[in-house]
Amino acid sequence: MDIIITILASISAACSDRKNLPKALISGGIFNAAAALCLVFFQGPGGVFLHHGKGAYYLYYGILVAIAVFGLVEAAMGGWVFGRLDDRHAAGKAVLYVSILPLICVAAFGGFVVLRKVN
């Protein structure tokens, strides 16, 4: 949970200072992609996704793959915004606001719980 709090702190810092926006986009995107892929490979669906047929089972993996792709796009957007920060600030800020929802989904699905099991 500490890394999620750090990502949320960088998002709030990016809202107040324009220079922190690329860093928040890149770190948030990489975290979302890494956490979603970690869940795809190491933790199966549970709860509602497990006991409601194959559709819910595939929906779980579909959501995680979509979050991983969005995370990679968000990280690439951070590099794009870094190139011309003054002109692309609004687009980067919009993506940053939208990225909060996948961050919440990854945390709700389990985040990096798998890493605690390995250690």
PDB file of N, CA and C in Angstrom, residues 1-107:
ATOM      1  N   MET A   1       0.807  -1.189   0.000  1.00  0.00           N
ATOM      2  CA  MET A   1       0.000   0.000   0.000  1.00  0.00           C
ATOM      3  C   MET A   1       0.856   1.261   0.000  1.00  0.00           C
ATOM      4  N   ASP A   2       2.091   1.166   0.455  1.00  0.00           N
ATOM      5  CA  ASP A   2       2.936   2.358   0.507  1.00  0.00           C
ATOM      6  C   ASP A   2       3.206   2.920  -0.884  1.00  0.00           C
ATOM      7  N   ILE A   3       3.371   2.040  -1.859  1.00  0.00           N
ATOM      8  CA  ILE A   3       3.651   2.525  -3.200  1.00  0.00           C
ATOM      9  C   ILE A   3       2.425   3.213  -3.795  1.00  0.00           C
ATOM     10  N   ILE A   4       1.233   2.751  -3.455  1.00  0.00           N
ATOM     11  CA  ILE A   4       0.018   3.402  -3.944  1.00  0.00           C
ATOM     12  C   ILE A   4      -0.094   4.799  -3.352  1.00  0.00           C
ATOM     13  N   ILE A   5       0.243   4.947  -2.095  1.00  0.00           N
ATOM     14  CA  ILE A   5       0.212   6.265  -1.453  1.00  0.00           C
ATOM     15  C   ILE A   5       1.256   7.176  -2.075  1.00  0.00           C
ATOM     16  N   THR A   6       2.424   6.648  -2.422  1.00  0.00           N
ATOM     17  CA  THR A   6       3.449   7.444  -3.080  1.00  0.00           C
ATOM     18  C   THR A   6       2.990   7.899  -4.464  1.00  0.00           C
ATOM     19  N   ILE A   7       2.345   7.011  -5.212  1.00  0.00           N
ATOM     20  CA  ILE A   7       1.821   7.377  -6.533  1.00  0.00           C
ATOM     21  C   ILE A   7       0.749   8.449  -6.394  1.00  0.00           C
ATOM     22  N   LEU A   8      -0.146   8.306  -5.430  1.00  0.00           N
ATOM     23  CA  LEU A   8      -1.185   9.315  -5.219  1.00  0.00           C
ATOM     24  C   LEU A   8      -0.580  10.647  -4.793  1.00  0.00           C
ATOM     25  N   ALA A   9       0.496  10.620  -4.023  1.00  0.00           N
ATOM     26  CA  ALA A   9       1.174  11.867  -3.635  1.00  0.00           C
ATOM     27  C   ALA A   9       1.807  12.543  -4.849  1.00  0.00           C
ATOM     28  N   SER A  10       2.373  11.750  -5.764  1.00  0.00           N
ATOM     29  CA  SER A  10       2.954  12.358  -6.966  1.00  0.00           C
ATOM     30  C   SER A  10       1.867  12.917  -7.885  1.00  0.00           C
ATOM     31  N   ILE A  11       0.681  12.294  -7.877  1.00  0.00           N
ATOM     32  CA  ILE A  11      -0.432  12.824  -8.672  1.00  0.00           C
ATOM     33  C   ILE A  11      -0.880  14.165  -8.101  1.00  0.00           C
ATOM     34  N   SER A  12      -0.977  14.266  -6.792  1.00  0.00           N
ATOM     35  CA  SER A  12      -1.384  15.541  -6.205  1.00  0.00           C
ATOM     36  C   SER A  12      -0.307  16.605  -6.385  1.00  0.00           C
ATOM     37  N   ALA A  13       0.964  16.211  -6.364  1.00  0.00           N
ATOM     38  CA  ALA A  13       2.040  17.172  -6.624  1.00  0.00           C
ATOM     39  C   ALA A  13       2.003  17.654  -8.067  1.00  0.00           C
ATOM     40  N   ALA A  14       1.607  16.782  -8.977  1.00  0.00           N
ATOM     41  CA  ALA A  14       1.512  17.166 -10.389  1.00  0.00           C
ATOM     42  C   ALA A  14       0.370  18.144 -10.619  1.00  0.00           C
ATOM     43  N   CYS A  15      -0.654  18.068  -9.800  1.00  0.00           N
ATOM     44  CA  CYS A  15      -1.774  19.007  -9.943  1.00  0.00           C
ATOM     45  C   CYS A  15      -1.369  20.410  -9.525  1.00  0.00           C
ATOM     46  N   SER A  16      -0.437  20.538  -8.592  1.00  0.00           N
ATOM     47  CA  SER A  16      -0.031  21.860  -8.133  1.00  0.00           C
ATOM     48  C   SER A  16       1.186  22.410  -8.878  1.00  0.00           C
ATOM     49  N   ASP A  17       2.046  21.534  -9.374  1.00  0.00           N
ATOM     50  CA  ASP A  17       3.239  21.989 -10.089  1.00  0.00           C
ATOM     51  C   ASP A  17       3.341  21.269 -11.421  1.00  0.00           C
ATOM     52  N   ARG A  18       3.391  22.031 -12.462  1.00  0.00           N
ATOM     53  CA  ARG A  18       3.393  21.525 -13.825  1.00  0.00           C
ATOM     54  C   ARG A  18       4.602  20.638 -14.130  1.00  0.00           C
ATOM     55  N   LYS A  19       5.721  20.893 -13.502  1.00  0.00           N
ATOM     56  CA  LYS A  19       6.947  20.136 -13.801  1.00  0.00           C
ATOM     57  C   LYS A  19       6.894  18.697 -13.300  1.00  0.00           C
ATOM     58  N   ASN A  20       6.006  18.404 -12.366  1.00  0.00           N
ATOM     59  CA  ASN A  20       5.890  17.041 -11.827  1.00  0.00           C
ATOM     60  C   ASN A  20       4.972  16.154 -12.648  1.00  0.00           C
ATOM     61  N   LEU A  21       4.300  16.710 -13.645  1.00  0.00           N
ATOM     62  CA  LEU A  21       3.323  15.942 -14.416  1.00  0.00           C
ATOM     63  C   LEU A  21       3.930  14.752 -15.166  1.00  0.00           C
ATOM     64  N   PRO A  22       5.030  14.926 -15.918  1.00  0.00           N
ATOM     65  CA  PRO A  22       5.584  13.745 -16.610  1.00  0.00           C
ATOM     66  C   PRO A  22       6.014  12.634 -15.659  1.00  0.00           C
ATOM     67  N   LYS A  23       6.594  13.018 -14.524  1.00  0.00           N
ATOM     68  CA  LYS A  23       7.020  12.007 -13.543  1.00  0.00           C
ATOM     69  C   LYS A  23       5.822  11.241 -13.001  1.00  0.00           C
ATOM     70  N   ALA A  24       4.734  11.944 -12.722  1.00  0.00           N
ATOM     71  CA  ALA A  24       3.529  11.286 -12.203  1.00  0.00           C
ATOM     72  C   ALA A  24       2.915  10.372 -13.249  1.00  0.00           C
ATOM     73  N   LEU A  25       2.906  10.796 -14.500  1.00  0.00           N
ATOM     74  CA  LEU A  25       2.350   9.955 -15.566  1.00  0.00           C
ATOM     75  C   LEU A  25       3.177   8.694 -15.771  1.00  0.00           C
ATOM     76  N   ILE A  26       4.479   8.847 -15.817  1.00  0.00           N
ATOM     77  CA  ILE A  26       5.346   7.689 -16.071  1.00  0.00           C
ATOM     78  C   ILE A  26       5.304   6.711 -14.898  1.00  0.00           C
ATOM     79  N   SER A  27       5.436   7.206 -13.673  1.00  0.00           N
ATOM     80  CA  SER A  27       5.439   6.291 -12.530  1.00  0.00           C
ATOM     81  C   SER A  27       4.074   5.641 -12.325  1.00  0.00           C
ATOM     82  N   GLY A  28       3.012   6.401 -12.503  1.00  0.00           N
ATOM     83  CA  GLY A  28       1.671   5.822 -12.372  1.00  0.00           C
ATOM     84  C   GLY A  28       1.381   4.798 -13.446  1.00  0.00           C
ATOM     85  N   GLY A  29       1.801   5.082 -14.670  1.00  0.00           N
ATOM     86  CA  GLY A  29       1.580   4.142 -15.766  1.00  0.00           C
ATOM     87  C   GLY A  29       2.356   2.852 -15.595  1.00  0.00           C
ATOM     88  N   ILE A  30       3.599   2.971 -15.195  1.00  0.00           N
ATOM     89  CA  ILE A  30       4.404   1.766 -14.991  1.00  0.00           C
ATOM     90  C   ILE A  30       3.858   0.940 -13.828  1.00  0.00           C
ATOM     91  N   PHE A  31       3.420   1.610 -12.767  1.00  0.00           N
ATOM     92  CA  PHE A  31       2.836   0.878 -11.646  1.00  0.00           C
ATOM     93  C   PHE A  31       1.571   0.150 -12.072  1.00  0.00           C
ATOM     94  N   ASN A  32       0.680   0.833 -12.778  1.00  0.00           N
ATOM     95  CA  ASN A  32      -0.561   0.194 -13.222  1.00  0.00           C
ATOM     96  C   ASN A  32      -0.282  -1.016 -14.106  1.00  0.00           C
ATOM     97  N   ALA A  33       0.627  -0.866 -15.062  1.00  0.00           N
ATOM     98  CA  ALA A  33       0.937  -1.968 -15.966  1.00  0.00           C
ATOM     99  C   ALA A  33       1.585  -3.130 -15.218  1.00  0.00           C
ATOM    100  N   ALA A  34       2.535  -2.826 -14.340  1.00  0.00           N
ATOM    101  CA  ALA A  34       3.227  -3.888 -13.613  1.00  0.00           C
ATOM    102  C   ALA A  34       2.288  -4.618 -12.657  1.00  0.00           C
ATOM    103  N   ALA A  35       1.458  -3.877 -11.956  1.00  0.00           N
ATOM    104  CA  ALA A  35       0.539  -4.516 -11.001  1.00  0.00           C
ATOM    105  C   ALA A  35      -0.505  -5.356 -11.724  1.00  0.00           C
ATOM    106  N   ALA A  36      -1.019  -4.847 -12.840  1.00  0.00           N
ATOM    107  CA  ALA A  36      -2.019  -5.612 -13.594  1.00  0.00           C
ATOM    108  C   ALA A  36      -1.408  -6.890 -14.166  1.00  0.00           C
ATOM    109  N   LEU A  37      -0.211  -6.805 -14.718  1.00  0.00           N
ATOM    110  CA  LEU A  37       0.440  -8.004 -15.251  1.00  0.00           C
ATOM    111  C   LEU A  37       0.806  -8.989 -14.147  1.00  0.00           C
ATOM    112  N   CYS A  38       1.161  -8.463 -12.989  1.00  0.00           N
ATOM    113  CA  CYS A  38       1.445  -9.327 -11.837  1.00  0.00           C
ATOM    114  C   CYS A  38       0.198 -10.102 -11.435  1.00  0.00           C
ATOM    115  N   LEU A  39      -0.938  -9.437 -11.437  1.00  0.00           N
ATOM    116  CA  LEU A  39      -2.188 -10.117 -11.111  1.00  0.00           C
ATOM    117  C   LEU A  39      -2.583 -11.126 -12.180  1.00  0.00           C
ATOM    118  N   VAL A  40      -2.330 -10.793 -13.444  1.00  0.00           N
ATOM    119  CA  VAL A  40      -2.675 -11.713 -14.536  1.00  0.00           C
ATOM    120  C   VAL A  40      -1.894 -13.012 -14.402  1.00  0.00           C
ATOM    121  N   PHE A  41      -0.606 -12.897 -14.129  1.00  0.00           N
ATOM    122  CA  PHE A  41       0.245 -14.091 -14.137  1.00  0.00           C
ATOM    123  C   PHE A  41       0.274 -14.857 -12.820  1.00  0.00           C
ATOM    124  N   PHE A  42       0.059 -14.200 -11.700  1.00  0.00           N
ATOM    125  CA  PHE A  42       0.282 -14.860 -10.416  1.00  0.00           C
ATOM    126  C   PHE A  42      -0.937 -15.007  -9.516  1.00  0.00           C
ATOM    127  N   GLN A  43      -2.047 -14.352  -9.838  1.00  0.00           N
ATOM    128  CA  GLN A  43      -3.208 -14.471  -8.959  1.00  0.00           C
ATOM    129  C   GLN A  43      -4.458 -14.629  -9.811  1.00  0.00           C
ATOM    130  N   GLY A  44      -5.159 -15.685  -9.574  1.00  0.00           N
ATOM    131  CA  GLY A  44      -6.383 -15.943 -10.308  1.00  0.00           C
ATOM    132  C   GLY A  44      -7.546 -15.142  -9.764  1.00  0.00           C
ATOM    133  N   PRO A  45      -8.636 -15.143 -10.496  1.00  0.00           N
ATOM    134  CA  PRO A  45      -9.803 -14.396 -10.035  1.00  0.00           C
ATOM    135  C   PRO A  45     -10.423 -15.032  -8.801  1.00  0.00           C
ATOM    136  N   GLY A  46     -11.072 -14.218  -8.029  1.00  0.00           N
ATOM    137  CA  GLY A  46     -11.741 -14.710  -6.839  1.00  0.00           C
ATOM    138  C   GLY A  46     -13.047 -13.982  -6.640  1.00  0.00           C
ATOM    139  N   GLY A  47     -13.798 -14.423  -5.682  1.00  0.00           N
ATOM    140  CA  GLY A  47     -15.050 -13.755  -5.342  1.00  0.00           C
ATOM    141  C   GLY A  47     -16.074 -13.834  -6.449  1.00  0.00           C
ATOM    142  N   VAL A  48     -16.591 -12.705  -6.847  1.00  0.00           N
ATOM    143  CA  VAL A  48     -17.639 -12.623  -7.867  1.00  0.00           C
ATOM    144  C   VAL A  48     -17.156 -13.178  -9.201  1.00  0.00           C
ATOM    145  N   PHE A  49     -15.905 -12.976  -9.522  1.00  0.00           N
ATOM    146  CA  PHE A  49     -15.383 -13.413 -10.814  1.00  0.00           C
ATOM    147  C   PHE A  49     -15.239 -14.931 -10.909  1.00  0.00           C
ATOM    148  N   LEU A  50     -15.197 -15.590  -9.792  1.00  0.00           N
ATOM    149  CA  LEU A  50     -14.945 -17.025  -9.791  1.00  0.00           C
ATOM    150  C   LEU A  50     -16.213 -17.872  -9.881  1.00  0.00           C
ATOM    151  N   HIS A  51     -17.290 -17.419  -9.298  1.00  0.00           N
ATOM    152  CA  HIS A  51     -18.473 -18.259  -9.164  1.00  0.00           C
ATOM    153  C   HIS A  51     -19.632 -17.861 -10.066  1.00  0.00           C
ATOM    154  N   HIS A  52     -19.394 -17.084 -11.092  1.00  0.00           N
ATOM    155  CA  HIS A  52     -20.480 -16.650 -11.962  1.00  0.00           C
ATOM    156  C   HIS A  52     -20.240 -17.018 -13.424  1.00  0.00           C
ATOM    157  N   GLY A  53     -19.621 -18.114 -13.664  1.00  0.00           N
ATOM    158  CA  GLY A  53     -19.453 -18.618 -15.012  1.00  0.00           C
ATOM    159  C   GLY A  53     -18.189 -18.120 -15.701  1.00  0.00           C
ATOM    160  N   LYS A  54     -18.060 -18.568 -16.944  1.00  0.00           N
ATOM    161  CA  LYS A  54     -16.865 -18.237 -17.721  1.00  0.00           C
ATOM    162  C   LYS A  54     -16.812 -16.764 -18.128  1.00  0.00           C
ATOM    163  N   GLY A  55     -17.975 -16.138 -18.302  1.00  0.00           N
ATOM    164  CA  GLY A  55     -17.993 -14.731 -18.715  1.00  0.00           C
ATOM    165  C   GLY A  55     -17.306 -13.829 -17.701  1.00  0.00           C
ATOM    166  N   ALA A  56     -17.614 -14.024 -16.427  1.00  0.00           N
ATOM    167  CA  ALA A  56     -16.985 -13.223 -15.373  1.00  0.00           C
ATOM    168  C   ALA A  56     -15.501 -13.551 -15.248  1.00  0.00           C
ATOM    169  N   TYR A  57     -15.165 -14.816 -15.470  1.00  0.00           N
ATOM    170  CA  TYR A  57     -13.768 -15.242 -15.428  1.00  0.00           C
ATOM    171  C   TYR A  57     -12.942 -14.517 -16.488  1.00  0.00           C
ATOM    172  N   TYR A  58     -13.474 -14.462 -17.709  1.00  0.00           N
ATOM    173  CA  TYR A  58     -12.773 -13.765 -18.789  1.00  0.00           C
ATOM    174  C   TYR A  58     -12.827 -12.250 -18.613  1.00  0.00           C
ATOM    175  N   LEU A  59     -13.876 -11.744 -17.977  1.00  0.00           N
ATOM    176  CA  LEU A  59     -13.978 -10.314 -17.710  1.00  0.00           C
ATOM    177  C   LEU A  59     -12.859  -9.856 -16.780  1.00  0.00           C
ATOM    178  N   TYR A  60     -12.538 -10.670 -15.789  1.00  0.00           N
ATOM    179  CA  TYR A  60     -11.444 -10.359 -14.868  1.00  0.00           C
ATOM    180  C   TYR A  60     -10.134 -10.161 -15.629  1.00  0.00           C
ATOM    181  N   TYR A  61      -9.816 -11.113 -16.479  1.00  0.00           N
ATOM    182  CA  TYR A  61      -8.570 -11.000 -17.241  1.00  0.00           C
ATOM    183  C   TYR A  61      -8.638  -9.892 -18.285  1.00  0.00           C
ATOM    184  N   GLY A  62      -9.791  -9.658 -18.854  1.00  0.00           N
ATOM    185  CA  GLY A  62      -9.954  -8.564 -19.806  1.00  0.00           C
ATOM    186  C   GLY A  62      -9.724  -7.211 -19.161  1.00  0.00           C
ATOM    187  N   ILE A  63     -10.256  -7.035 -17.956  1.00  0.00           N
ATOM    188  CA  ILE A  63     -10.051  -5.783 -17.230  1.00  0.00           C
ATOM    189  C   ILE A  63      -8.575  -5.581 -16.925  1.00  0.00           C
ATOM    190  N   LEU A  64      -7.910  -6.626 -16.481  1.00  0.00           N
ATOM    191  CA  LEU A  64      -6.489  -6.500 -16.131  1.00  0.00           C
ATOM    192  C   LEU A  64      -5.621  -6.224 -17.356  1.00  0.00           C
ATOM    193  N   VAL A  65      -5.924  -6.849 -18.477  1.00  0.00           N
ATOM    194  CA  VAL A  65      -5.158  -6.582 -19.705  1.00  0.00           C
ATOM    195  C   VAL A  65      -5.400  -5.144 -20.170  1.00  0.00           C
ATOM    196  N   ALA A  66      -6.645  -4.671 -20.062  1.00  0.00           N
ATOM    197  CA  ALA A  66      -6.950  -3.290 -20.448  1.00  0.00           C
ATOM    198  C   ALA A  66      -6.222  -2.301 -19.544  1.00  0.00           C
ATOM    199  N   ILE A  67      -6.136  -2.603 -18.257  1.00  0.00           N
ATOM    200  CA  ILE A  67      -5.404  -1.734 -17.335  1.00  0.00           C
ATOM    201  C   ILE A  67      -3.918  -1.736 -17.657  1.00  0.00           C
ATOM    202  N   ALA A  68      -3.358  -2.893 -18.007  1.00  0.00           N
ATOM    203  CA  ALA A  68      -1.944  -2.962 -18.372  1.00  0.00           C
ATOM    204  C   ALA A  68      -1.660  -2.148 -19.629  1.00  0.00           C
ATOM    205  N   VAL A  69      -2.518  -2.251 -20.623  1.00  0.00           N
ATOM    206  CA  VAL A  69      -2.333  -1.470 -21.857  1.00  0.00           C
ATOM    207  C   VAL A  69      -2.477   0.019 -21.561  1.00  0.00           C
ATOM    208  N   PHE A  70      -3.484   0.386 -20.757  1.00  0.00           N
ATOM    209  CA  PHE A  70      -3.657   1.786 -20.395  1.00  0.00           C
ATOM    210  C   PHE A  70      -2.442   2.305 -19.635  1.00  0.00           C
ATOM    211  N   GLY A  71      -1.866   1.490 -18.760  1.00  0.00           N
ATOM    212  CA  GLY A  71      -0.677   1.904 -18.024  1.00  0.00           C
ATOM    213  C   GLY A  71       0.501   2.170 -18.935  1.00  0.00           C
ATOM    214  N   LEU A  72       0.680   1.336 -19.939  1.00  0.00           N
ATOM    215  CA  LEU A  72       1.766   1.567 -20.897  1.00  0.00           C
ATOM    216  C   LEU A  72       1.523   2.823 -21.724  1.00  0.00           C
ATOM    217  N   VAL A  73       0.263   3.053 -22.097  1.00  0.00           N
ATOM    218  CA  VAL A  73      -0.075   4.274 -22.844  1.00  0.00           C
ATOM    219  C   VAL A  73       0.125   5.498 -21.957  1.00  0.00           C
ATOM    220  N   GLU A  74      -0.222   5.382 -20.691  1.00  0.00           N
ATOM    221  CA  GLU A  74      -0.031   6.494 -19.761  1.00  0.00           C
ATOM    222  C   GLU A  74       1.452   6.825 -19.591  1.00  0.00           C
ATOM    223  N   ALA A  75       2.288   5.818 -19.480  1.00  0.00           N
ATOM    224  CA  ALA A  75       3.727   6.054 -19.358  1.00  0.00           C
ATOM    225  C   ALA A  75       4.280   6.693 -20.631  1.00  0.00           C
ATOM    226  N   ALA A  76       3.812   6.237 -21.790  1.00  0.00           N
ATOM    227  CA  ALA A  76       4.243   6.853 -23.055  1.00  0.00           C
ATOM    228  C   ALA A  76       3.752   8.289 -23.143  1.00  0.00           C
ATOM    229  N   MET A  77       2.576   8.533 -22.625  1.00  0.00           N
ATOM    230  CA  MET A  77       2.034   9.894 -22.607  1.00  0.00           C
ATOM    231  C   MET A  77       2.898  10.808 -21.749  1.00  0.00           C
ATOM    232  N   GLY A  78       3.460  10.275 -20.668  1.00  0.00           N
ATOM    233  CA  GLY A  78       4.374  11.058 -19.838  1.00  0.00           C
ATOM    234  C   GLY A  78       5.596  11.508 -20.613  1.00  0.00           C
ATOM    235  N   GLY A  79       6.150  10.629 -21.443  1.00  0.00           N
ATOM    236  CA  GLY A  79       7.272  11.020 -22.294  1.00  0.00           C
ATOM    237  C   GLY A  79       6.873  12.034 -23.343  1.00  0.00           C
ATOM    238  N   TRP A  80       5.672  11.882 -23.885  1.00  0.00           N
ATOM    239  CA  TRP A  80       5.174  12.817 -24.896  1.00  0.00           C
ATOM    240  C   TRP A  80       4.957  14.200 -24.286  1.00  0.00           C
ATOM    241  N   VAL A  81       4.385  14.242 -23.095  1.00  0.00           N
ATOM    242  CA  VAL A  81       4.140  15.523 -22.420  1.00  0.00           C
ATOM    243  C   VAL A  81       5.459  16.182 -22.049  1.00  0.00           C
ATOM    244  N   PHE A  82       6.451  15.391 -21.674  1.00  0.00           N
ATOM    245  CA  PHE A  82       7.748  15.933 -21.288  1.00  0.00           C
ATOM    246  C   PHE A  82       8.404  16.693 -22.435  1.00  0.00           C
ATOM    247  N   GLY A  83       8.133  16.281 -23.670  1.00  0.00           N
ATOM    248  CA  GLY A  83       8.735  16.931 -24.828  1.00  0.00           C
ATOM    249  C   GLY A  83       8.353  18.394 -24.966  1.00  0.00           C
ATOM    250  N   ARG A  84       7.101  18.727 -24.769  1.00  0.00           N
ATOM    251  CA  ARG A  84       6.614  20.114 -24.857  1.00  0.00           C
ATOM    252  C   ARG A  84       5.589  20.321 -23.744  1.00  0.00           C
ATOM    253  N   LEU A  85       6.082  20.543 -22.553  1.00  0.00           N
ATOM    254  CA  LEU A  85       5.244  20.585 -21.359  1.00  0.00           C
ATOM    255  C   LEU A  85       4.201  21.695 -21.406  1.00  0.00           C
ATOM    256  N   ASP A  86       4.563  22.861 -21.898  1.00  0.00           N
ATOM    257  CA  ASP A  86       3.616  23.979 -21.905  1.00  0.00           C
ATOM    258  C   ASP A  86       2.444  23.737 -22.839  1.00  0.00           C
ATOM    259  N   ASP A  87       2.682  23.099 -23.976  1.00  0.00           N
ATOM    260  CA  ASP A  87       1.615  22.873 -24.951  1.00  0.00           C
ATOM    261  C   ASP A  87       0.761  21.646 -24.628  1.00  0.00           C
ATOM    262  N   ARG A  88       1.319  20.670 -23.974  1.00  0.00           N
ATOM    263  CA  ARG A  88       0.639  19.388 -23.780  1.00  0.00           C
ATOM    264  C   ARG A  88       0.208  19.153 -22.329  1.00  0.00           C
ATOM    265  N   HIS A  89       0.272  20.178 -21.529  1.00  0.00           N
ATOM    266  CA  HIS A  89      -0.042  20.043 -20.107  1.00  0.00           C
ATOM    267  C   HIS A  89      -1.487  19.617 -19.874  1.00  0.00           C
ATOM    268  N   ALA A  90      -2.416  20.195 -20.594  1.00  0.00           N
ATOM    269  CA  ALA A  90      -3.838  19.886 -20.385  1.00  0.00           C
ATOM    270  C   ALA A  90      -4.156  18.437 -20.743  1.00  0.00           C
ATOM    271  N   ALA A  91      -3.594  17.951 -21.841  1.00  0.00           N
ATOM    272  CA  ALA A  91      -3.835  16.557 -22.236  1.00  0.00           C
ATOM    273  C   ALA A  91      -3.240  15.599 -21.207  1.00  0.00           C
ATOM    274  N   GLY A  92      -2.064  15.899 -20.716  1.00  0.00           N
ATOM    275  CA  GLY A  92      -1.437  15.054 -19.708  1.00  0.00           C
ATOM    276  C   GLY A  92      -2.207  15.048 -18.406  1.00  0.00           C
ATOM    277  N   LYS A  93      -2.740  16.207 -18.038  1.00  0.00           N
ATOM    278  CA  LYS A  93      -3.508  16.282 -16.804  1.00  0.00           C
ATOM    279  C   LYS A  93      -4.815  15.496 -16.921  1.00  0.00           C
ATOM    280  N   ALA A  94      -5.425  15.511 -18.088  1.00  0.00           N
ATOM    281  CA  ALA A  94      -6.652  14.736 -18.300  1.00  0.00           C
ATOM    282  C   ALA A  94      -6.379  13.243 -18.171  1.00  0.00           C
ATOM    283  N   VAL A  95      -5.289  12.774 -18.768  1.00  0.00           N
ATOM    284  CA  VAL A  95      -4.932  11.354 -18.657  1.00  0.00           C
ATOM    285  C   VAL A  95      -4.599  11.009 -17.211  1.00  0.00           C
ATOM    286  N   LEU A  96      -3.969  11.929 -16.509  1.00  0.00           N
ATOM    287  CA  LEU A  96      -3.633  11.687 -15.106  1.00  0.00           C
ATOM    288  C   LEU A  96      -4.886  11.525 -14.254  1.00  0.00           C
ATOM    289  N   TYR A  97      -5.894  12.344 -14.506  1.00  0.00           N
ATOM    290  CA  TYR A  97      -7.143  12.213 -13.756  1.00  0.00           C
ATOM    291  C   TYR A  97      -7.854  10.903 -14.071  1.00  0.00           C
ATOM    292  N   VAL A  98      -7.841  10.499 -15.325  1.00  0.00           N
ATOM    293  CA  VAL A  98      -8.487   9.245 -15.718  1.00  0.00           C
ATOM    294  C   VAL A  98      -7.736   8.047 -15.138  1.00  0.00           C
ATOM    295  N   SER A  99      -6.443   8.185 -14.926  1.00  0.00           N
ATOM    296  CA  SER A  99      -5.634   7.054 -14.448  1.00  0.00           C
ATOM    297  C   SER A  99      -5.911   6.681 -12.998  1.00  0.00           C
ATOM    298  N   ILE A 100      -6.659   7.485 -12.295  1.00  0.00           N
ATOM    299  CA  ILE A 100      -6.974   7.147 -10.905  1.00  0.00           C
ATOM    300  C   ILE A 100      -7.898   5.924 -10.842  1.00  0.00           C
ATOM    301  N   LEU A 101      -8.818   5.801 -11.787  1.00  0.00           N
ATOM    302  CA  LEU A 101      -9.734   4.657 -11.789  1.00  0.00           C
ATOM    303  C   LEU A 101      -9.004   3.313 -11.968  1.00  0.00           C
ATOM    304  N   PRO A 102      -8.097   3.159 -12.945  1.00  0.00           N
ATOM    305  CA  PRO A 102      -7.362   1.887 -13.017  1.00  0.00           C
ATOM    306  C   PRO A 102      -6.502   1.616 -11.778  1.00  0.00           C
ATOM    307  N   LEU A 103      -5.984   2.670 -11.177  1.00  0.00           N
ATOM    308  CA  LEU A 103      -5.202   2.505  -9.954  1.00  0.00           C
ATOM    309  C   LEU A 103      -6.068   1.933  -8.834  1.00  0.00           C
ATOM    310  N   ILE A 104      -7.289   2.410  -8.725  1.00  0.00           N
ATOM    311  CA  ILE A 104      -8.214   1.893  -7.718  1.00  0.00           C
ATOM    312  C   ILE A 104      -8.599   0.448  -8.030  1.00  0.00           C
ATOM    313  N   CYS A 105      -8.818   0.139  -9.311  1.00  0.00           N
ATOM    314  CA  CYS A 105      -9.168  -1.238  -9.698  1.00  0.00           C
ATOM    315  C   CYS A 105      -8.051  -2.221  -9.371  1.00  0.00           C
ATOM    316  N   VAL A 106      -6.824  -1.835  -9.660  1.00  0.00           N
ATOM    317  CA  VAL A 106      -5.688  -2.720  -9.366  1.00  0.00           C
ATOM    318  C   VAL A 106      -5.558  -2.925  -7.860  1.00  0.00           C
ATOM    319  N   ALA A 107      -5.753  -1.867  -7.095  1.00  0.00           N
ATOM    320  CA  ALA A 107      -5.674  -2.006  -5.639  1.00  0.00           C
ATOM    321  C   ALA A 107      -6.803  -2.895  -5.120  1.00  0.00           C
TER     322      ALA A 107
END
